[in-house]
Amino acid sequence: MSDSINEKVRCLIIGSGPAGYTAAIYASRANLSPVLYEGIQPGGQLTTTTEVENFPGYPEGITGPELMEDLKKQALRFGADIRFGIATEADLLEAPYKITIDGEKVIEAETVIIATGAAAKYLGIPDEQKYAGMGVSACATCDGFFYRKKVVVVVGGGDTACEEAIYLAGLAKQVYLIVRKPYLRASKVMQERVFNTPNITVLFEHNTIGLFGENGVEGAHLVKRMGEADEEKVDIAIDGFFLAIGHKPNSDIFKPWLETDETGYIKTIPDTPRTKLPGVFAAGDVADPHYRQAITAAGSGCKAAIEAERYLSEIGK
Ligand code: NDP
């Protein structure tokens, strides 16, 4: 990290998803003069979705990119300083905290709101990109509604995959759960719920190698017992393909300073966005392995800004 401090700020927000922008709205209105760095994916995960129908206040729905643009405008309206740039290093040894942007500029911040989000993991097959927004999704709660009475796949064998399969089974005609191993990793209770749901079929020892369809996903190419002597190719007709093979929280640069769980989610004091460091808060998906919704992220961004304001007035800054 460079030794020179380029800029001092009272409130630094890192990330531009619903948590970051909401924190910026609240922090600006509280006169904290927040500076927000947008990160690698300005607007966050929602910019990769199409319709968002479950964010309160939009009775007709809104596209992910439009929602994020609205949140950004709202933050700008109250004077938030929103900038391009990626936080590449963090020094949280003591306040004021030092965050390096793009490997060169150092910001010295009295409070830091980490809202860097998480990224869904994908299998890495080219068809996932080809059919992005055309049948491929990594969020059943966001997109499941579009598959009412249809046939969908959920990939994964953990708790998330089971939960998403059960959720989708309430909407879709048929759900296939594609599991690469001969068993589920999910908790026993979730496994039982999956096995007791009549319209979920678990395909153990199956891997997906491709998708097909003219104007969207119409089917998946699977391989049963891949790499074994009795390996078998299986094609199934489907309308939607949901990934549930885990998320990776974007917390790497903070790990030396903050507690994280085994997956990398930043641990906060329960029911608050406070971390163990005074003045450092974590909001949205980077600290939330459970809900991962735009509205819950926005709510925690709001909490983080309120906490930052209280902390600054307590220390008289
Ligand atoms: P997990 O890491 O627990 O499970 C990921 C699943 O995806 C595994 O079955 C894994 O297979 C599979 N997988 C990973 N990569 C691939 C791949 N390339 N191809 C095919 N399959 C793949 O992630 P989850 O998101 O399910 O859960 C994360 C944490 O959150 C867990 O601790 C979980 O218990 C918790 N959670 C709890 C819930 C609850 O209590 N209600 C709900 C949701 C999550 P394999 O088993 O072969 O490695």
Tab-separated table of C-alpha atoms and ligand atoms in Angstrom:
chain	number	residue	atom	x	y	z
A	1	MET	CA	0.000	0.000	0.000
A	2	SER	CA	1.245	3.492	-0.797
A	3	ASP	CA	2.239	5.580	2.210
A	4	SER	CA	0.608	8.757	1.018
A	5	ILE	CA	-2.932	9.518	2.097
A	6	ASN	CA	-4.724	11.128	-0.805
A	7	GLU	CA	-8.041	11.944	0.758
A	8	LYS	CA	-9.836	11.949	4.107
A	9	VAL	CA	-13.536	11.141	4.300
A	10	ARG	CA	-16.034	10.669	7.097
A	11	CYS	CA	-17.933	7.842	5.460
A	12	LEU	CA	-16.626	5.537	2.751
A	13	ILE	CA	-19.064	3.144	1.115
A	14	ILE	CA	-17.642	0.300	-0.943
A	15	GLY	CA	-20.054	-1.272	-3.407
A	16	SER	CA	-22.997	-0.132	-5.485
A	17	GLY	CA	-25.740	-2.700	-5.068
A	18	PRO	CA	-28.947	-1.993	-3.128
A	19	ALA	CA	-26.983	-1.999	0.161
A	20	GLY	CA	-24.358	0.506	-1.004
A	21	TYR	CA	-26.767	2.937	-2.649
A	22	THR	CA	-29.222	2.814	0.244
A	23	ALA	CA	-26.372	3.474	2.667
A	24	ALA	CA	-25.383	6.412	0.429
A	25	ILE	CA	-28.932	7.843	0.490
A	26	TYR	CA	-29.110	7.699	4.283
A	27	ALA	CA	-25.537	8.860	4.857
A	28	SER	CA	-25.954	11.850	2.528
A	29	ARG	CA	-29.180	12.883	4.197
A	30	ALA	CA	-27.379	12.669	7.557
A	31	ASN	CA	-24.680	15.052	6.231
A	32	LEU	CA	-21.898	12.468	6.392
A	33	SER	CA	-20.711	13.498	2.873
A	34	PRO	CA	-20.290	9.854	1.846
A	35	VAL	CA	-17.966	8.777	-0.917
A	36	LEU	CA	-19.079	5.602	-2.673
A	37	TYR	CA	-16.893	3.483	-4.930
A	38	GLU	CA	-18.929	1.427	-7.364
A	39	GLY	CA	-16.660	-1.589	-7.658
A	40	ILE	CA	-16.233	-4.118	-10.443
A	41	GLN	CA	-19.914	-4.367	-11.316
A	42	PRO	CA	-21.584	-0.947	-10.943
A	43	GLY	CA	-25.145	-1.576	-9.795
A	44	GLY	CA	-24.285	-5.033	-8.483
A	45	GLN	CA	-25.910	-8.377	-9.142
A	46	LEU	CA	-29.292	-6.883	-10.048
A	47	THR	CA	-27.856	-5.436	-13.232
A	48	THR	CA	-27.627	-9.002	-14.531
A	49	THR	CA	-31.312	-9.760	-13.952
A	50	THR	CA	-34.263	-8.779	-16.095
A	51	GLU	CA	-37.561	-8.094	-14.320
A	52	VAL	CA	-37.577	-7.406	-10.585
A	53	GLU	CA	-41.104	-7.942	-9.327
A	54	ASN	CA	-40.535	-8.289	-5.600
A	55	PHE	CA	-38.992	-4.935	-4.705
A	56	PRO	CA	-41.700	-3.017	-2.828
A	57	GLY	CA	-42.914	0.146	-4.487
A	58	TYR	CA	-42.978	-1.086	-8.081
A	59	PRO	CA	-46.425	-2.617	-8.607
A	60	GLU	CA	-45.723	-3.269	-12.280
A	61	GLY	CA	-42.162	-4.501	-11.669
A	62	ILE	CA	-38.987	-2.850	-12.890
A	63	THR	CA	-35.863	-4.107	-14.622
A	64	GLY	CA	-32.795	-4.692	-12.451
A	65	PRO	CA	-30.676	-2.060	-14.261
A	66	GLU	CA	-33.465	0.571	-14.007
A	67	LEU	CA	-33.932	-0.091	-10.304
A	68	MET	CA	-30.232	0.391	-9.689
A	69	GLU	CA	-30.164	3.546	-11.813
A	70	ASP	CA	-33.061	4.927	-9.714
A	71	LEU	CA	-31.258	4.130	-6.469
A	72	LYS	CA	-28.119	5.794	-7.778
A	73	LYS	CA	-30.041	8.928	-8.830
A	74	GLN	CA	-31.663	9.078	-5.423
A	75	ALA	CA	-28.252	8.961	-3.731
A	76	LEU	CA	-26.873	11.612	-6.113
A	77	ARG	CA	-29.852	13.860	-5.386
A	78	PHE	CA	-28.718	14.145	-1.752
A	79	GLY	CA	-25.120	14.779	-2.687
A	80	ALA	CA	-23.457	11.364	-2.442
A	81	ASP	CA	-20.093	11.380	-4.212
A	82	ILE	CA	-20.312	8.295	-6.433
A	83	ARG	CA	-17.170	7.237	-8.242
A	84	PHE	CA	-15.806	4.513	-10.478
A	85	GLY	CA	-13.130	2.500	-8.760
A	86	ILE	CA	-12.389	-0.756	-7.046
A	87	ALA	CA	-11.182	-1.177	-3.476
A	88	THR	CA	-8.026	-3.237	-3.907
A	89	GLU	CA	-6.520	-3.168	-0.410
A	90	ALA	CA	-7.679	-2.523	3.134
A	91	ASP	CA	-5.775	-1.518	6.238
A	92	LEU	CA	-8.189	-1.704	9.160
A	93	LEU	CA	-5.568	-1.842	11.891
A	94	GLU	CA	-6.865	1.329	13.520
A	95	ALA	CA	-9.206	4.231	12.803
A	96	PRO	CA	-9.109	6.164	10.590
A	97	TYR	CA	-9.127	3.178	8.259
A	98	LYS	CA	-7.170	3.134	5.020
A	99	ILE	CA	-8.644	1.765	1.824
A	100	THR	CA	-6.687	1.700	-1.410
A	101	ILE	CA	-8.618	2.333	-4.612
A	102	ASP	CA	-7.425	0.850	-7.907
A	103	GLY	CA	-4.079	0.012	-6.366
A	104	GLU	CA	-2.998	3.636	-6.025
A	105	LYS	CA	-5.271	6.132	-4.297
A	106	VAL	CA	-5.551	5.804	-0.517
A	107	ILE	CA	-8.677	6.962	1.260
A	108	GLU	CA	-8.556	7.533	4.987
A	109	ALA	CA	-12.039	6.950	6.364
A	110	GLU	CA	-13.558	7.446	9.806
A	111	THR	CA	-16.277	4.953	8.932
A	112	VAL	CA	-16.338	2.245	6.283
A	113	ILE	CA	-19.483	0.556	5.006
A	114	ILE	CA	-18.576	-2.647	3.196
A	115	ALA	CA	-21.303	-3.434	0.685
A	116	THR	CA	-19.314	-5.427	-1.831
A	117	GLY	CA	-21.915	-8.138	-2.350
A	118	ALA	CA	-21.482	-11.715	-3.438
A	119	ALA	CA	-21.353	-13.495	-6.721
A	120	ALA	CA	-23.296	-16.634	-7.542
A	121	LYS	CA	-21.088	-19.459	-8.676
A	122	TYR	CA	-21.653	-20.868	-12.141
A	123	LEU	CA	-20.604	-24.195	-13.618
A	124	GLY	CA	-18.414	-22.501	-16.198
A	125	ILE	CA	-19.998	-23.990	-19.312
A	126	PRO	CA	-20.339	-21.537	-22.253
A	127	ASP	CA	-24.115	-22.119	-22.549
A	128	GLU	CA	-24.694	-20.440	-19.184
A	129	GLN	CA	-23.629	-17.160	-20.774
A	130	LYS	CA	-25.366	-17.858	-24.050
A	131	TYR	CA	-28.711	-18.269	-22.259
A	132	ALA	CA	-28.183	-15.662	-19.517
A	133	GLY	CA	-31.576	-14.030	-18.933
A	134	MET	CA	-33.113	-16.538	-21.380
A	135	GLY	CA	-33.703	-19.420	-19.025
A	136	VAL	CA	-30.551	-19.446	-16.901
A	137	SER	CA	-30.791	-17.963	-13.429
A	138	ALA	CA	-28.973	-18.161	-10.119
A	139	CYS	CA	-31.895	-16.919	-8.040
A	140	ALA	CA	-35.102	-18.919	-7.692
A	141	THR	CA	-36.803	-16.302	-5.514
A	142	CYS	CA	-36.123	-13.649	-8.161
A	143	ASP	CA	-37.049	-15.558	-11.295
A	144	GLY	CA	-39.103	-18.583	-10.220
A	145	PHE	CA	-42.368	-16.799	-10.869
A	146	PHE	CA	-41.693	-16.858	-14.634
A	147	TYR	CA	-41.726	-20.673	-14.570
A	148	ARG	CA	-45.201	-21.336	-13.270
A	149	LYS	CA	-46.456	-24.716	-14.531
A	150	LYS	CA	-43.180	-25.224	-16.404
A	151	VAL	CA	-40.280	-27.664	-16.049
A	152	VAL	CA	-37.087	-26.494	-14.388
A	153	VAL	CA	-33.717	-27.780	-13.259
A	154	VAL	CA	-31.935	-26.836	-10.056
A	155	VAL	CA	-28.228	-27.705	-9.958
A	156	GLY	CA	-26.622	-28.446	-6.594
A	157	GLY	CA	-26.967	-30.687	-3.596
A	158	GLY	CA	-26.637	-28.274	-0.668
A	159	ASP	CA	-29.207	-26.501	1.471
A	160	THR	CA	-29.626	-23.694	-1.043
A	161	ALA	CA	-30.336	-26.100	-3.898
A	162	CYS	CA	-32.884	-27.989	-1.773
A	163	GLU	CA	-34.521	-24.778	-0.613
A	164	GLU	CA	-34.722	-23.448	-4.166
A	165	ALA	CA	-36.032	-26.761	-5.490
A	166	ILE	CA	-38.779	-26.771	-2.851
A	167	TYR	CA	-39.637	-23.132	-3.587
A	168	LEU	CA	-39.780	-23.810	-7.330
A	169	ALA	CA	-41.831	-26.970	-6.803
A	170	GLY	CA	-44.584	-24.702	-5.471
A	171	LEU	CA	-44.693	-22.886	-8.810
A	172	ALA	CA	-43.414	-25.210	-11.499
A	173	LYS	CA	-44.971	-28.398	-12.838
A	174	GLN	CA	-41.765	-30.391	-12.435
A	175	VAL	CA	-38.374	-29.768	-10.834
A	176	TYR	CA	-35.259	-31.835	-11.526
A	177	LEU	CA	-32.532	-31.537	-8.913
A	178	ILE	CA	-29.208	-32.302	-10.582
A	179	VAL	CA	-26.659	-33.584	-8.070
A	180	ARG	CA	-23.145	-34.564	-9.072
A	181	LYS	CA	-22.590	-36.955	-6.158
A	182	PRO	CA	-24.656	-40.013	-5.164
A	183	TYR	CA	-25.947	-38.129	-2.106
A	184	LEU	CA	-27.137	-34.693	-1.023
A	185	ARG	CA	-24.906	-32.508	1.096
A	186	ALA	CA	-27.934	-30.655	2.498
A	187	SER	CA	-29.170	-31.066	6.070
A	188	LYS	CA	-31.341	-34.114	6.770
A	189	VAL	CA	-34.469	-32.054	7.247
A	190	MET	CA	-34.049	-30.377	3.847
A	191	GLN	CA	-33.321	-33.725	2.216
A	192	GLU	CA	-36.527	-35.167	3.631
A	193	ARG	CA	-38.529	-32.232	2.383
A	194	VAL	CA	-37.073	-32.703	-1.099
A	195	PHE	CA	-37.785	-36.442	-1.113
A	196	ASN	CA	-41.326	-35.828	0.130
A	197	THR	CA	-42.175	-33.289	-2.574
A	198	PRO	CA	-43.856	-35.258	-5.359
A	199	ASN	CA	-42.883	-32.987	-8.240
A	200	ILE	CA	-39.149	-32.967	-7.422
A	201	THR	CA	-37.061	-35.679	-9.072
A	202	VAL	CA	-33.480	-35.957	-7.850
A	203	LEU	CA	-31.015	-37.044	-10.512
A	204	PHE	CA	-27.981	-38.238	-8.546
A	205	GLU	CA	-24.585	-38.588	-10.196
A	206	HIS	CA	-25.515	-36.292	-13.060
A	207	ASN	CA	-23.457	-33.454	-14.505
A	208	THR	CA	-24.625	-30.778	-16.926
A	209	ILE	CA	-22.441	-30.374	-19.988
A	210	GLY	CA	-24.619	-28.076	-22.095
A	211	LEU	CA	-27.986	-26.461	-22.746
A	212	PHE	CA	-30.005	-26.274	-25.936
A	213	GLY	CA	-32.915	-24.308	-27.387
A	214	GLU	CA	-33.771	-21.921	-30.206
A	215	ASN	CA	-34.849	-18.730	-28.414
A	216	GLY	CA	-34.121	-19.711	-24.862
A	217	VAL	CA	-33.467	-22.819	-22.829
A	218	GLU	CA	-35.451	-25.814	-24.071
A	219	GLY	CA	-33.338	-28.574	-22.626
A	220	ALA	CA	-30.158	-29.701	-20.921
A	221	HIS	CA	-27.499	-32.172	-21.965
A	222	LEU	CA	-26.583	-34.266	-18.921
A	223	VAL	CA	-24.105	-37.036	-18.345
A	224	LYS	CA	-24.831	-39.751	-15.819
A	225	ARG	CA	-21.840	-41.178	-13.930
A	226	MET	CA	-19.454	-39.002	-15.912
A	227	GLY	CA	-16.017	-40.521	-16.386
A	228	GLU	CA	-17.137	-44.029	-15.302
A	229	ALA	CA	-17.213	-47.102	-17.552
A	230	ASP	CA	-21.021	-47.009	-17.632
A	231	GLU	CA	-21.252	-43.245	-18.314
A	232	GLU	CA	-24.464	-42.365	-20.123
A	233	LYS	CA	-25.658	-39.241	-21.968
A	234	VAL	CA	-29.124	-38.029	-20.990
A	235	ASP	CA	-31.043	-35.110	-22.525
A	236	ILE	CA	-33.996	-33.618	-20.673
A	237	ALA	CA	-36.545	-31.061	-21.873
A	238	ILE	CA	-36.716	-28.055	-19.542
A	239	ASP	CA	-37.764	-24.388	-19.587
A	240	GLY	CA	-35.494	-23.021	-16.885
A	241	PHE	CA	-32.043	-23.801	-15.484
A	242	PHE	CA	-31.282	-22.618	-11.942
A	243	LEU	CA	-27.807	-22.689	-10.431
A	244	ALA	CA	-27.572	-23.222	-6.681
A	245	ILE	CA	-23.979	-24.316	-6.235
A	246	GLY	CA	-23.044	-21.617	-3.772
A	247	HIS	CA	-22.097	-17.945	-3.650
A	248	LYS	CA	-18.770	-16.308	-3.111
A	249	PRO	CA	-18.898	-13.174	-0.966
A	250	ASN	CA	-16.564	-10.410	-2.133
A	251	SER	CA	-14.713	-10.119	1.153
A	252	ASP	CA	-11.151	-11.155	0.307
A	253	ILE	CA	-9.387	-7.872	1.105
A	254	PHE	CA	-11.132	-7.580	4.475
A	255	LYS	CA	-10.405	-11.108	5.684
A	256	PRO	CA	-7.170	-10.239	7.531
A	257	TRP	CA	-9.087	-7.734	9.659
A	258	LEU	CA	-12.602	-9.038	10.116
A	259	GLU	CA	-14.163	-12.298	11.157
A	260	THR	CA	-15.682	-14.289	8.322
A	261	ASP	CA	-17.431	-17.645	8.225
A	262	GLU	CA	-15.927	-20.601	6.367
A	263	THR	CA	-17.392	-19.391	3.040
A	264	GLY	CA	-16.107	-15.842	3.526
A	265	TYR	CA	-19.273	-14.036	4.655
A	266	ILE	CA	-18.343	-11.200	7.021
A	267	LYS	CA	-19.626	-11.855	10.524
A	268	THR	CA	-21.566	-9.003	12.082
A	269	ILE	CA	-23.026	-8.566	15.536
A	270	PRO	CA	-26.435	-10.296	15.250
A	271	ASP	CA	-29.251	-8.075	13.952
A	272	THR	CA	-26.838	-5.220	13.240
A	273	PRO	CA	-24.355	-4.391	10.457
A	274	ARG	CA	-21.642	-3.754	13.092
A	275	THR	CA	-18.406	-5.701	12.769
A	276	LYS	CA	-15.952	-6.208	15.600
A	277	LEU	CA	-14.161	-3.002	14.513
A	278	PRO	CA	-15.732	0.277	15.641
A	279	GLY	CA	-16.864	2.309	12.638
A	280	VAL	CA	-16.628	-0.595	10.192
A	281	PHE	CA	-19.956	-1.980	9.016
A	282	ALA	CA	-20.913	-4.719	6.590
A	283	ALA	CA	-24.209	-4.565	4.719
A	284	GLY	CA	-25.961	-6.615	2.067
A	285	ASP	CA	-24.930	-9.952	0.596
A	286	VAL	CA	-21.290	-9.785	1.732
A	287	ALA	CA	-22.593	-10.392	5.251
A	288	ASP	CA	-25.763	-12.336	4.485
A	289	PRO	CA	-25.626	-16.045	3.616
A	290	HIS	CA	-29.337	-16.467	4.283
A	291	TYR	CA	-31.674	-13.958	2.631
A	292	ARG	CA	-29.657	-12.411	-0.209
A	293	GLN	CA	-32.535	-10.257	-1.447
A	294	ALA	CA	-32.360	-6.722	-2.824
A	295	ILE	CA	-34.772	-5.480	-0.188
A	296	THR	CA	-32.917	-7.082	2.722
A	297	ALA	CA	-29.639	-5.676	1.362
A	298	ALA	CA	-31.222	-2.215	1.106
A	299	GLY	CA	-32.474	-2.545	4.690
A	300	SER	CA	-29.044	-3.413	6.008
A	301	GLY	CA	-27.486	-0.547	4.030
A	302	CYS	CA	-29.903	1.790	5.791
A	303	LYS	CA	-28.934	0.321	9.172
A	304	ALA	CA	-25.221	0.695	8.384
A	305	ALA	CA	-25.589	4.393	7.538
A	306	ILE	CA	-27.579	5.033	10.718
A	307	GLU	CA	-24.890	3.207	12.713
A	308	ALA	CA	-22.147	5.235	10.993
A	309	GLU	CA	-23.906	8.491	11.853
A	310	ARG	CA	-24.300	7.467	15.517
A	311	TYR	CA	-20.706	6.320	15.747
A	312	LEU	CA	-19.376	9.583	14.284
A	313	SER	CA	-21.431	11.682	16.665
A	314	GLU	CA	-20.263	9.529	19.602
A	315	ILE	CA	-16.602	10.086	18.739
A	316	GLY	CA	-17.255	13.738	17.922
A	317	LYS	CA	-16.140	13.637	14.284
B	1	NDP	P1	-22.906	-25.568	-0.367
B	1	NDP	O1	-21.473	-25.235	-0.570
B	1	NDP	O2	-23.344	-26.127	0.925
B	1	NDP	O3	-23.373	-26.605	-1.474
B	1	NDP	C1	-23.037	-26.416	-2.814
B	1	NDP	C2	-23.581	-27.591	-3.592
B	1	NDP	O4	-23.305	-27.343	-4.976
B	1	NDP	C3	-22.953	-28.922	-3.223
B	1	NDP	O5	-23.908	-29.947	-3.301
B	1	NDP	C4	-21.899	-29.094	-4.301
B	1	NDP	O6	-21.656	-30.433	-4.635
B	1	NDP	C5	-22.579	-28.440	-5.479
B	1	NDP	N1	-21.610	-27.984	-6.456
B	1	NDP	C6	-20.588	-27.110	-6.266
B	1	NDP	N2	-19.919	-26.924	-7.410
B	1	NDP	C7	-20.523	-27.699	-8.322
B	1	NDP	C8	-20.288	-27.965	-9.698
B	1	NDP	N3	-19.307	-27.345	-10.355
B	1	NDP	N4	-21.112	-28.812	-10.336
B	1	NDP	C9	-22.129	-29.421	-9.685
B	1	NDP	N5	-22.406	-29.229	-8.405
B	1	NDP	C10	-21.606	-28.375	-7.728
B	1	NDP	O7	-23.663	-24.190	-0.741
B	1	NDP	P2	-25.131	-23.721	-0.358
B	1	NDP	O8	-25.320	-22.439	-1.080
B	1	NDP	O9	-26.110	-24.779	-0.575
B	1	NDP	O10	-25.044	-23.433	1.185
B	1	NDP	C11	-24.093	-22.510	1.717
B	1	NDP	C12	-24.218	-22.496	3.248
B	1	NDP	O11	-25.449	-21.883	3.624
B	1	NDP	C13	-24.237	-23.910	3.826
B	1	NDP	O12	-23.572	-23.879	5.057
B	1	NDP	C14	-25.702	-24.175	4.044
B	1	NDP	O13	-25.958	-25.118	5.052
B	1	NDP	C15	-26.220	-22.778	4.399
B	1	NDP	N6	-27.641	-22.649	4.057
B	1	NDP	C16	-28.548	-22.932	5.013
B	1	NDP	C17	-29.893	-22.844	4.748
B	1	NDP	C18	-30.846	-23.162	5.802
B	1	NDP	O14	-30.425	-23.531	6.899
B	1	NDP	N7	-32.116	-23.050	5.568
B	1	NDP	C19	-30.390	-22.444	3.419
B	1	NDP	C20	-29.347	-22.193	2.481
B	1	NDP	C21	-28.034	-22.293	2.800
B	1	NDP	P3	-20.788	-31.412	-3.705
B	1	NDP	O15	-21.675	-31.764	-2.546
B	1	NDP	O16	-20.527	-32.517	-4.633
B	1	NDP	O17	-19.577	-30.642	-3.305
